[in-house]
PDB file of C-alpha atoms in Angstrom:
ATOM      1  CA  MET A   1      23.831  52.463   3.896  1.00 46.00           C
ATOM      2  CA  VAL A   2      26.508  54.765   3.400  1.00 41.00           C
ATOM      3  CA  GLY A   3      29.610  53.743   1.534  1.00 43.00           C
ATOM      4  CA  SER A   4      32.275  55.633   3.988  1.00 47.00           C
ATOM      5  CA  HIS A   5      33.718  54.363   7.055  1.00 46.00           C
ATOM      6  CA  PRO A   6      32.012  55.487  10.255  1.00 47.00           C
ATOM      7  CA  PRO A   7      33.848  58.180  12.479  1.00 43.00           C
ATOM      8  CA  VAL A   8      36.502  56.222  14.768  1.00 39.00           C
ATOM      9  CA  THR A   9      36.863  57.140  18.354  1.00 40.00           C
ATOM     10  CA  SER A  10      40.160  56.418  20.050  1.00 36.00           C
ATOM     11  CA  SER A  11      39.037  53.302  21.542  1.00 38.00           C
ATOM     12  CA  ALA A  12      39.281  51.616  18.073  1.00 38.00           C
ATOM     13  CA  LEU A  13      42.782  52.524  17.361  1.00 35.00           C
ATOM     14  CA  PRO A  14      45.451  49.601  17.399  1.00 38.00           C
ATOM     15  CA  ALA A  15      47.339  49.179  20.776  1.00 41.00           C
ATOM     16  CA  ASP A  16      50.741  49.892  18.868  1.00 41.00           C
ATOM     17  CA  GLY A  17      49.643  53.233  17.382  1.00 37.00           C
ATOM     18  CA  PRO A  18      50.596  56.441  18.610  1.00 34.00           C
ATOM     19  CA  HIS A  19      47.393  57.045  20.443  1.00 34.00           C
ATOM     20  CA  GLY A  20      47.150  53.329  21.823  1.00 39.00           C
ATOM     21  CA  ALA A  21      50.288  53.589  24.164  1.00 38.00           C
ATOM     22  CA  GLY A  22      49.757  52.096  27.547  1.00 40.00           C
ATOM     23  CA  ARG A  23      47.080  49.538  26.296  1.00 43.00           C
ATOM     24  CA  THR A  24      49.770  46.551  26.160  1.00 45.00           C
ATOM     25  CA  THR A  25      48.280  43.579  27.916  1.00 50.00           C
ATOM     26  CA  VAL A  26      50.048  42.207  30.864  1.00 49.00           C
ATOM     27  CA  PRO A  27      49.549  38.661  31.655  1.00 51.00           C
ATOM     28  CA  LEU A  28      48.213  37.894  35.252  1.00 51.00           C
ATOM     29  CA  PRO A  29      50.216  36.213  37.724  1.00 55.00           C
ATOM     30  CA  ARG A  30      50.090  32.447  37.606  1.00 53.00           C
ATOM     31  CA  ARG A  31      47.690  30.836  40.461  1.00 53.00           C
ATOM     32  CA  PRO A  32      49.517  28.291  42.484  1.00 52.00           C
ATOM     33  CA  LEU A  33      47.877  24.831  42.042  1.00 47.00           C
ATOM     34  CA  ASP A  34      46.047  23.498  45.106  1.00 50.00           C
ATOM     35  CA  PRO A  35      44.841  19.610  44.987  1.00 47.00           C
ATOM     36  CA  ALA A  36      42.049  20.642  47.679  1.00 45.00           C
ATOM     37  CA  ALA A  37      40.548  23.487  45.585  1.00 50.00           C
ATOM     38  CA  GLY A  38      36.899  23.362  44.973  1.00 54.00           C
ATOM     39  CA  PRO A  39      35.482  23.433  41.174  1.00 57.00           C
ATOM     40  CA  GLY A  40      35.133  27.010  41.281  1.00 72.00           C
ATOM     41  CA  ASP A  41      39.012  27.655  41.942  1.00 82.00           C
ATOM     42  CA  GLN A  42      39.676  25.415  39.214  1.00 85.00           C
ATOM     43  CA  VAL A  43      37.834  27.142  36.709  1.00 88.00           C
ATOM     44  CA  ARG A  44      39.092  30.365  37.818  1.00 91.00           C
ATOM     45  CA  ARG A  45      42.611  29.111  37.724  1.00 91.00           C
ATOM     46  CA  TRP A  46      42.150  28.001  34.196  1.00 92.00           C
ATOM     47  CA  TYR A  47      40.969  31.345  33.064  1.00 94.00           C
ATOM     48  CA  GLU A  48      43.983  33.163  34.886  1.00 93.00           C
ATOM     49  CA  ASN A  49      46.671  30.633  34.111  1.00 93.00           C
ATOM     50  CA  GLU A  50      45.878  29.393  30.948  1.00 92.00           C
ATOM     51  CA  LEU A  51      44.321  32.514  29.275  1.00 94.00           C
ATOM     52  CA  GLY A  52      45.478  35.567  31.390  1.00 94.00           C
ATOM     53  CA  TRP A  53      42.050  36.580  31.574  1.00 95.00           C
ATOM     54  CA  ALA A  54      40.891  38.573  34.717  1.00 94.00           C
ATOM     55  CA  THR A  55      38.157  37.153  37.075  1.00 94.00           C
ATOM     56  CA  VAL A  56      36.208  37.570  40.244  1.00 91.00           C
ATOM     57  CA  PRO A  57      34.325  35.336  42.265  1.00 83.00           C
ATOM     58  CA  ALA A  58      30.665  36.006  42.323  1.00 70.00           C
ATOM     59  CA  THR A  59      29.061  36.980  45.663  1.00 64.00           C
ATOM     60  CA  ARG A  60      25.332  36.700  47.351  1.00 52.00           C
ATOM     61  CA  GLU A  61      24.870  40.305  46.313  1.00 50.00           C
ATOM     62  CA  ASN A  62      26.120  39.981  42.875  1.00 50.00           C
ATOM     63  CA  PRO A  63      25.551  36.089  41.750  1.00 48.00           C
ATOM     64  CA  GLY A  64      24.834  36.642  37.847  1.00 48.00           C
ATOM     65  CA  GLU A  65      23.186  34.059  36.573  1.00 45.00           C
ATOM     66  CA  ASN A  66      25.653  31.394  36.767  1.00 42.00           C
ATOM     67  CA  THR A  67      24.028  28.302  38.550  1.00 46.00           C
ATOM     68  CA  GLY A  68      27.123  26.326  38.169  1.00 51.00           C
ATOM     69  CA  PHE A  69      30.464  27.551  39.360  1.00 57.00           C
ATOM     70  CA  PRO A  70      30.467  31.173  40.765  1.00 72.00           C
ATOM     71  CA  VAL A  71      32.786  32.682  38.755  1.00 90.00           C
ATOM     72  CA  ARG A  72      32.705  35.765  36.677  1.00 93.00           C
ATOM     73  CA  LEU A  73      35.083  37.327  33.919  1.00 95.00           C
ATOM     74  CA  ARG A  74      35.907  41.010  33.644  1.00 96.00           C
ATOM     75  CA  VAL A  75      34.961  42.462  30.313  1.00 97.00           C
ATOM     76  CA  GLY A  76      36.886  45.490  28.726  1.00 96.00           C
ATOM     77  CA  GLU A  77      40.400  44.603  29.460  1.00 94.00           C
ATOM     78  CA  ARG A  78      40.890  41.721  26.894  1.00 95.00           C
ATOM     79  CA  PHE A  79      37.869  41.773  25.156  1.00 97.00           C
ATOM     80  CA  ASP A  80      34.241  43.184  24.940  1.00 97.00           C
ATOM     81  CA  VAL A  81      31.107  41.098  24.661  1.00 98.00           C
ATOM     82  CA  LEU A  82      28.095  41.593  21.997  1.00 97.00           C
ATOM     83  CA  ASP A  83      25.263  39.963  23.679  1.00 97.00           C
ATOM     84  CA  VAL A  84      22.534  38.810  21.064  1.00 96.00           C
ATOM     85  CA  PRO A  85      19.652  36.441  20.645  1.00 96.00           C
ATOM     86  CA  ALA A  86      21.275  33.027  19.894  1.00 96.00           C
ATOM     87  CA  GLU A  87      19.184  32.793  16.467  1.00 94.00           C
ATOM     88  CA  ALA A  88      20.759  36.089  15.690  1.00 95.00           C
ATOM     89  CA  GLY A  89      24.114  35.394  16.781  1.00 96.00           C
ATOM     90  CA  ARG A  90      24.268  32.048  14.711  1.00 96.00           C
ATOM     91  CA  ALA A  91      23.955  34.313  11.554  1.00 96.00           C
ATOM     92  CA  GLY A  92      27.055  36.117  12.450  1.00 96.00           C
ATOM     93  CA  LEU A  93      29.302  33.215  13.049  1.00 96.00           C
ATOM     94  CA  ARG A  94      30.448  33.105   9.236  1.00 95.00           C
ATOM     95  CA  HIS A  95      32.030  36.529  10.037  1.00 95.00           C
ATOM     96  CA  LEU A  96      34.087  34.770  12.581  1.00 95.00           C
ATOM     97  CA  VAL A  97      37.743  33.152  12.407  1.00 92.00           C
ATOM     98  CA  ALA A  98      38.035  29.747  13.715  1.00 87.00           C
ATOM     99  CA  GLY A  99      39.537  31.168  16.864  1.00 90.00           C
ATOM    100  CA  SER A 100      36.977  33.559  17.798  1.00 95.00           C
ATOM    101  CA  PRO A 101      35.293  32.569  21.394  1.00 97.00           C
ATOM    102  CA  VAL A 102      31.780  32.430  21.416  1.00 98.00           C
ATOM    103  CA  ALA A 103      29.481  31.492  24.636  1.00 96.00           C
ATOM    104  CA  LEU A 104      26.142  30.640  24.940  1.00 95.00           C
ATOM    105  CA  GLN A 105      23.576  31.233  28.223  1.00 93.00           C
ATOM    106  CA  GLY A 106      20.014  31.034  28.211  1.00 89.00           C
ATOM    107  CA  GLY A 107      19.134  31.736  25.014  1.00 93.00           C
ATOM    108  CA  ARG A 108      21.414  34.321  24.391  1.00 96.00           C
ATOM    109  CA  MET A 109      24.777  34.150  22.570  1.00 97.00           C
ATOM    110  CA  ARG A 110      27.939  36.372  23.437  1.00 97.00           C
ATOM    111  CA  LEU A 111      30.022  36.995  20.894  1.00 98.00           C
ATOM    112  CA  LEU A 112      33.775  38.191  22.060  1.00 98.00           C
ATOM    113  CA  VAL A 113      34.995  41.440  20.234  1.00 97.00           C
ATOM    114  CA  ALA A 114      37.866  43.584  20.413  1.00 95.00           C
ATOM    115  CA  ALA A 115      38.183  45.701  23.607  1.00 95.00           C
ATOM    116  CA  GLY A 116      36.733  49.336  23.167  1.00 94.00           C
ATOM    117  CA  SER A 117      34.022  47.836  20.821  1.00 95.00           C
ATOM    118  CA  ALA A 118      31.179  48.344  23.378  1.00 96.00           C
ATOM    119  CA  GLU A 119      31.787  52.337  23.210  1.00 95.00           C
ATOM    120  CA  GLU A 120      31.964  52.288  19.293  1.00 93.00           C
ATOM    121  CA  LEU A 121      28.472  50.047  19.009  1.00 93.00           C
ATOM    122  CA  PRO A 122      25.883  53.296  19.295  1.00 92.00           C
ATOM    123  CA  GLY A 123      27.741  55.059  16.706  1.00 92.00           C
ATOM    124  CA  LEU A 124      28.174  52.078  14.492  1.00 93.00           C
ATOM    125  CA  LEU A 125      24.442  51.123  14.859  1.00 93.00           C
ATOM    126  CA  GLU A 126      23.570  54.816  13.520  1.00 91.00           C
ATOM    127  CA  TRP A 127      25.964  54.784  10.606  1.00 92.00           C
ATOM    128  CA  LEU A 128      24.463  51.474   9.615  1.00 91.00           C
ATOM    129  CA  GLU A 129      20.879  53.169   9.602  1.00 89.00           C
ATOM    130  CA  TRP A 130      19.774  50.958  12.591  1.00 87.00           C
ATOM    131  CA  ARG A 131      17.811  53.517  14.846  1.00 73.00           C
ATOM    132  CA  VAL A 132      15.136  51.165  16.091  1.00 65.00           C
ATOM    133  CA  PRO A 133      15.042  51.349  19.868  1.00 68.00           C
ATOM    134  CA  ALA A 134      13.919  47.873  20.604  1.00 74.00           C
ATOM    135  CA  LEU A 135      16.817  46.229  18.764  1.00 87.00           C
ATOM    136  CA  ASP A 136      17.834  43.483  21.063  1.00 91.00           C
ATOM    137  CA  LEU A 137      21.481  43.843  20.873  1.00 93.00           C
ATOM    138  CA  THR A 138      23.680  45.123  23.657  1.00 93.00           C
ATOM    139  CA  ALA A 139      27.482  45.460  24.318  1.00 95.00           C
ATOM    140  CA  LEU A 140      29.238  44.770  27.505  1.00 97.00           C
ATOM    141  CA  GLY A 141      32.460  47.000  27.992  1.00 97.00           C
ATOM    142  CA  GLU A 142      34.862  48.353  30.471  1.00 95.00           C
ATOM    143  CA  GLY A 143      33.582  47.504  33.965  1.00 94.00           C
ATOM    144  CA  ALA A 144      30.891  45.221  33.115  1.00 96.00           C
ATOM    145  CA  LEU A 145      31.083  41.078  34.102  1.00 94.00           C
ATOM    146  CA  MET A 146      29.966  38.102  32.477  1.00 94.00           C
ATOM    147  CA  ASP A 147      29.402  34.681  33.693  1.00 92.00           C
ATOM    148  CA  ALA A 148      32.671  32.466  33.036  1.00 93.00           C
ATOM    149  CA  PRO A 149      31.614  29.433  30.843  1.00 92.00           C
ATOM    150  CA  LEU A 150      32.895  25.975  32.136  1.00 88.00           C
ATOM    151  CA  PRO A 151      36.439  25.369  30.458  1.00 88.00           C
ATOM    152  CA  PRO A 152      36.206  22.771  27.375  1.00 83.00           C
ATOM    153  CA  GLY A 153      35.960  19.239  28.456  1.00 76.00           C
ATOM    154  CA  ARG A 154      33.872  19.646  31.618  1.00 69.00           C
ATOM    155  CA  PRO A 155      30.765  17.942  31.276  1.00 63.00           C
ATOM    156  CA  ASP A 156      29.145  19.327  34.743  1.00 65.00           C
ATOM    157  CA  ALA A 157      27.352  22.060  33.833  1.00 64.00           C
ATOM    158  CA  ALA A 158      24.222  23.182  35.573  1.00 71.00           C
ATOM    159  CA  GLN A 159      21.256  23.962  33.588  1.00 73.00           C
ATOM    160  CA  GLY A 160      21.412  27.515  32.752  1.00 78.00           C
ATOM    161  CA  ALA A 161      25.015  28.162  33.251  1.00 85.00           C
ATOM    162  CA  ALA A 162      27.207  29.583  30.631  1.00 91.00           C
ATOM    163  CA  VAL A 163      28.962  27.260  28.271  1.00 92.00           C
ATOM    164  CA  TRP A 164      31.376  27.736  25.217  1.00 94.00           C
ATOM    165  CA  LEU A 165      30.182  27.314  21.650  1.00 95.00           C
ATOM    166  CA  ARG A 166      33.619  28.211  20.529  1.00 96.00           C
ATOM    167  CA  PRO A 167      36.143  27.990  23.357  1.00 95.00           C
ATOM    168  CA  PRO A 168      39.149  30.419  23.739  1.00 95.00           C
ATOM    169  CA  GLU A 169      42.436  28.586  22.984  1.00 92.00           C
ATOM    170  CA  PRO A 170      45.060  28.493  25.855  1.00 91.00           C
ATOM    171  CA  GLY A 171      48.500  30.088  24.931  1.00 86.00           C
ATOM    172  CA  CYS A 172      47.032  32.355  21.881  1.00 87.00           C
ATOM    173  CA  GLU A 173      46.544  35.863  22.210  1.00 89.00           C
ATOM    174  CA  VAL A 174      42.675  36.326  22.057  1.00 92.00           C
ATOM    175  CA  GLU A 175      42.789  39.704  20.641  1.00 91.00           C
ATOM    176  CA  ALA A 176      44.281  38.274  17.185  1.00 90.00           C
ATOM    177  CA  SER A 177      40.831  36.324  16.793  1.00 92.00           C
ATOM    178  CA  LEU A 178      38.491  39.241  17.777  1.00 94.00           C
ATOM    179  CA  PRO A 179      36.342  41.338  15.471  1.00 95.00           C
ATOM    180  CA  THR A 180      37.663  44.895  15.347  1.00 93.00           C
ATOM    181  CA  MET A 181      37.311  48.183  13.279  1.00 85.00           C
ATOM    182  CA  SER A 182      39.166  46.829  10.196  1.00 68.00           C
ATOM    183  CA  ALA A 183      39.213  50.272   8.752  1.00 46.00           C
ATOM    184  CA  VAL A 184      41.704  51.543  11.407  1.00 52.00           C
ATOM    185  CA  GLY A 185      44.363  49.245  10.858  1.00 53.00           C
ATOM    186  CA  GLY A 186      43.533  46.509  13.444  1.00 52.00           C
ATOM    187  CA  VAL A 187      45.222  43.198  13.873  1.00 58.00           C
ATOM    188  CA  VAL A 188      46.038  41.812  10.421  1.00 64.00           C
ATOM    189  CA  GLY A 189      43.478  38.869   9.581  1.00 72.00           C
ATOM    190  CA  ALA A 190      41.046  39.798  12.207  1.00 80.00           C
ATOM    191  CA  PRO A 191      37.582  39.677  11.528  1.00 91.00           C
ATOM    192  CA  ASP A 192      35.352  42.666  10.562  1.00 92.00           C
ATOM    193  CA  LEU A 193      33.223  44.327  13.364  1.00 95.00           C
ATOM    194  CA  VAL A 194      31.172  46.112  11.065  1.00 94.00           C
ATOM    195  CA  ARG A 195      30.014  43.309   8.940  1.00 94.00           C
ATOM    196  CA  LEU A 196      29.533  41.132  12.138  1.00 96.00           C
ATOM    197  CA  VAL A 197      27.284  44.058  13.702  1.00 96.00           C
ATOM    198  CA  TYR A 198      25.351  44.551  10.602  1.00 95.00           C
ATOM    199  CA  THR A 199      24.632  40.945  10.389  1.00 96.00           C
ATOM    200  CA  VAL A 200      23.230  40.577  13.840  1.00 96.00           C
ATOM    201  CA  ALA A 201      21.377  43.646  13.764  1.00 95.00           C
ATOM    202  CA  THR A 202      19.789  42.721  10.781  1.00 94.00           C
ATOM    203  CA  GLN A 203      18.681  39.355  12.471  1.00 94.00           C
ATOM    204  CA  CYS A 204      17.667  41.180  15.358  1.00 93.00           C
ATOM    205  CA  HIS A 205      15.362  43.047  13.423  1.00 91.00           C
ATOM    206  CA  ARG A 206      13.782  40.169  11.736  1.00 91.00           C
ATOM    207  CA  LEU A 207      13.291  38.477  14.850  1.00 89.00           C
ATOM    208  CA  ARG A 208      11.624  41.496  16.305  1.00 85.00           C
ATOM    209  CA  LEU A 209       9.025  41.483  13.355  1.00 87.00           C
ATOM    210  CA  ARG A 210       8.592  37.717  13.617  1.00 82.00           C
ATOM    211  CA  ARG A 211       7.459  38.400  17.236  1.00 76.00           C
ATOM    212  CA  GLY A 212       5.291  41.239  16.429  1.00 72.00           C
ATOM    213  CA  CYS A 213       3.590  38.888  13.642  1.00 78.00           C
ATOM    214  CA  ALA A 214       2.852  36.348  16.017  1.00 63.00           C
ATOM    215  CA  GLN A 215       1.107  38.660  18.587  1.00 61.00           C
ATOM    216  CA  PRO A 216      -2.566  38.341  18.744  1.00 62.00           C
ATOM    217  CA  PRO A 217      -4.335  41.370  17.563  1.00 55.00           C
ATOM    218  CA  ALA A 218      -4.968  43.975  20.181  1.00 53.00           C
ATOM    219  CA  PHE A 219      -8.634  44.107  19.232  1.00 52.00           C
ATOM    220  CA  PRO A 220     -10.888  41.155  17.975  1.00 54.00           C
ATOM    221  CA  PRO A 221     -11.900  41.282  14.199  1.00 53.00           C
ATOM    222  CA  ALA A 222     -14.879  43.399  13.170  1.00 53.00           C
ATOM    223  CA  SER A 223     -17.175  40.439  12.754  1.00 49.00           C
ATOM    224  CA  ASP A 224     -16.410  39.104  16.395  1.00 49.00           C
ATOM    225  CA  GLN A 225     -16.996  42.763  17.811  1.00 44.00           C
ATOM    226  CA  ALA A 226     -20.513  42.608  16.438  1.00 44.00           C
ATOM    227  CA  LEU A 227     -21.101  39.340  18.116  1.00 39.00           C
ATOM    228  CA  ALA A 228     -19.484  40.491  21.274  1.00 42.00           C
ATOM    229  CA  PHE A 229     -21.893  43.681  21.338  1.00 38.00           C
ATOM    230  CA  SER A 230     -25.062  41.977  19.985  1.00 40.00           C
TER     231      SER A 230
END
């Protein structure tokens, strides 16, 4: 791996830098409380009122995978998402700080990373010399949606619904805990996106090799072939 830092695009620049003007986050207006609101509305209010995260209701045309509460989160405004197999994601947890949100759903781990990271991922993987096309690692960025995990303390999650492994903390700016490109003067103390991506990419590659070794051979051994044609 090369010893210098990868090329940086404007999406990785800090919000208070000369090129980051206009990226200041404005909290969403608080939704009024409604005692008669359903569970989905209560979950949506928790995200918007307590965290300031934008949500959208799931529709029949776009229900997502959430079999519990039909609420989805807008990605790309406050955070992007690194989507990896849960086993690979566990290896990357050591690079996160205590407040870094992490979700689980259906054998996948979703690591919240700094907004703009999805645009950086292809170039970052190439710089890290990970050019394996079948690498099971994707990033969700601006315009994407993710199923909203249930808020902490809600035990009524349906099977297959998204849940928090490490929930976000109400009242705290999530940006301070998200992995970012530390080389360009990101938030002080924030996790390093480069180390996180390198670790999970390595684990994804190992999982791919393991699955390949577990596959039966395309052709039977020579002795079996002789028996088959005898």
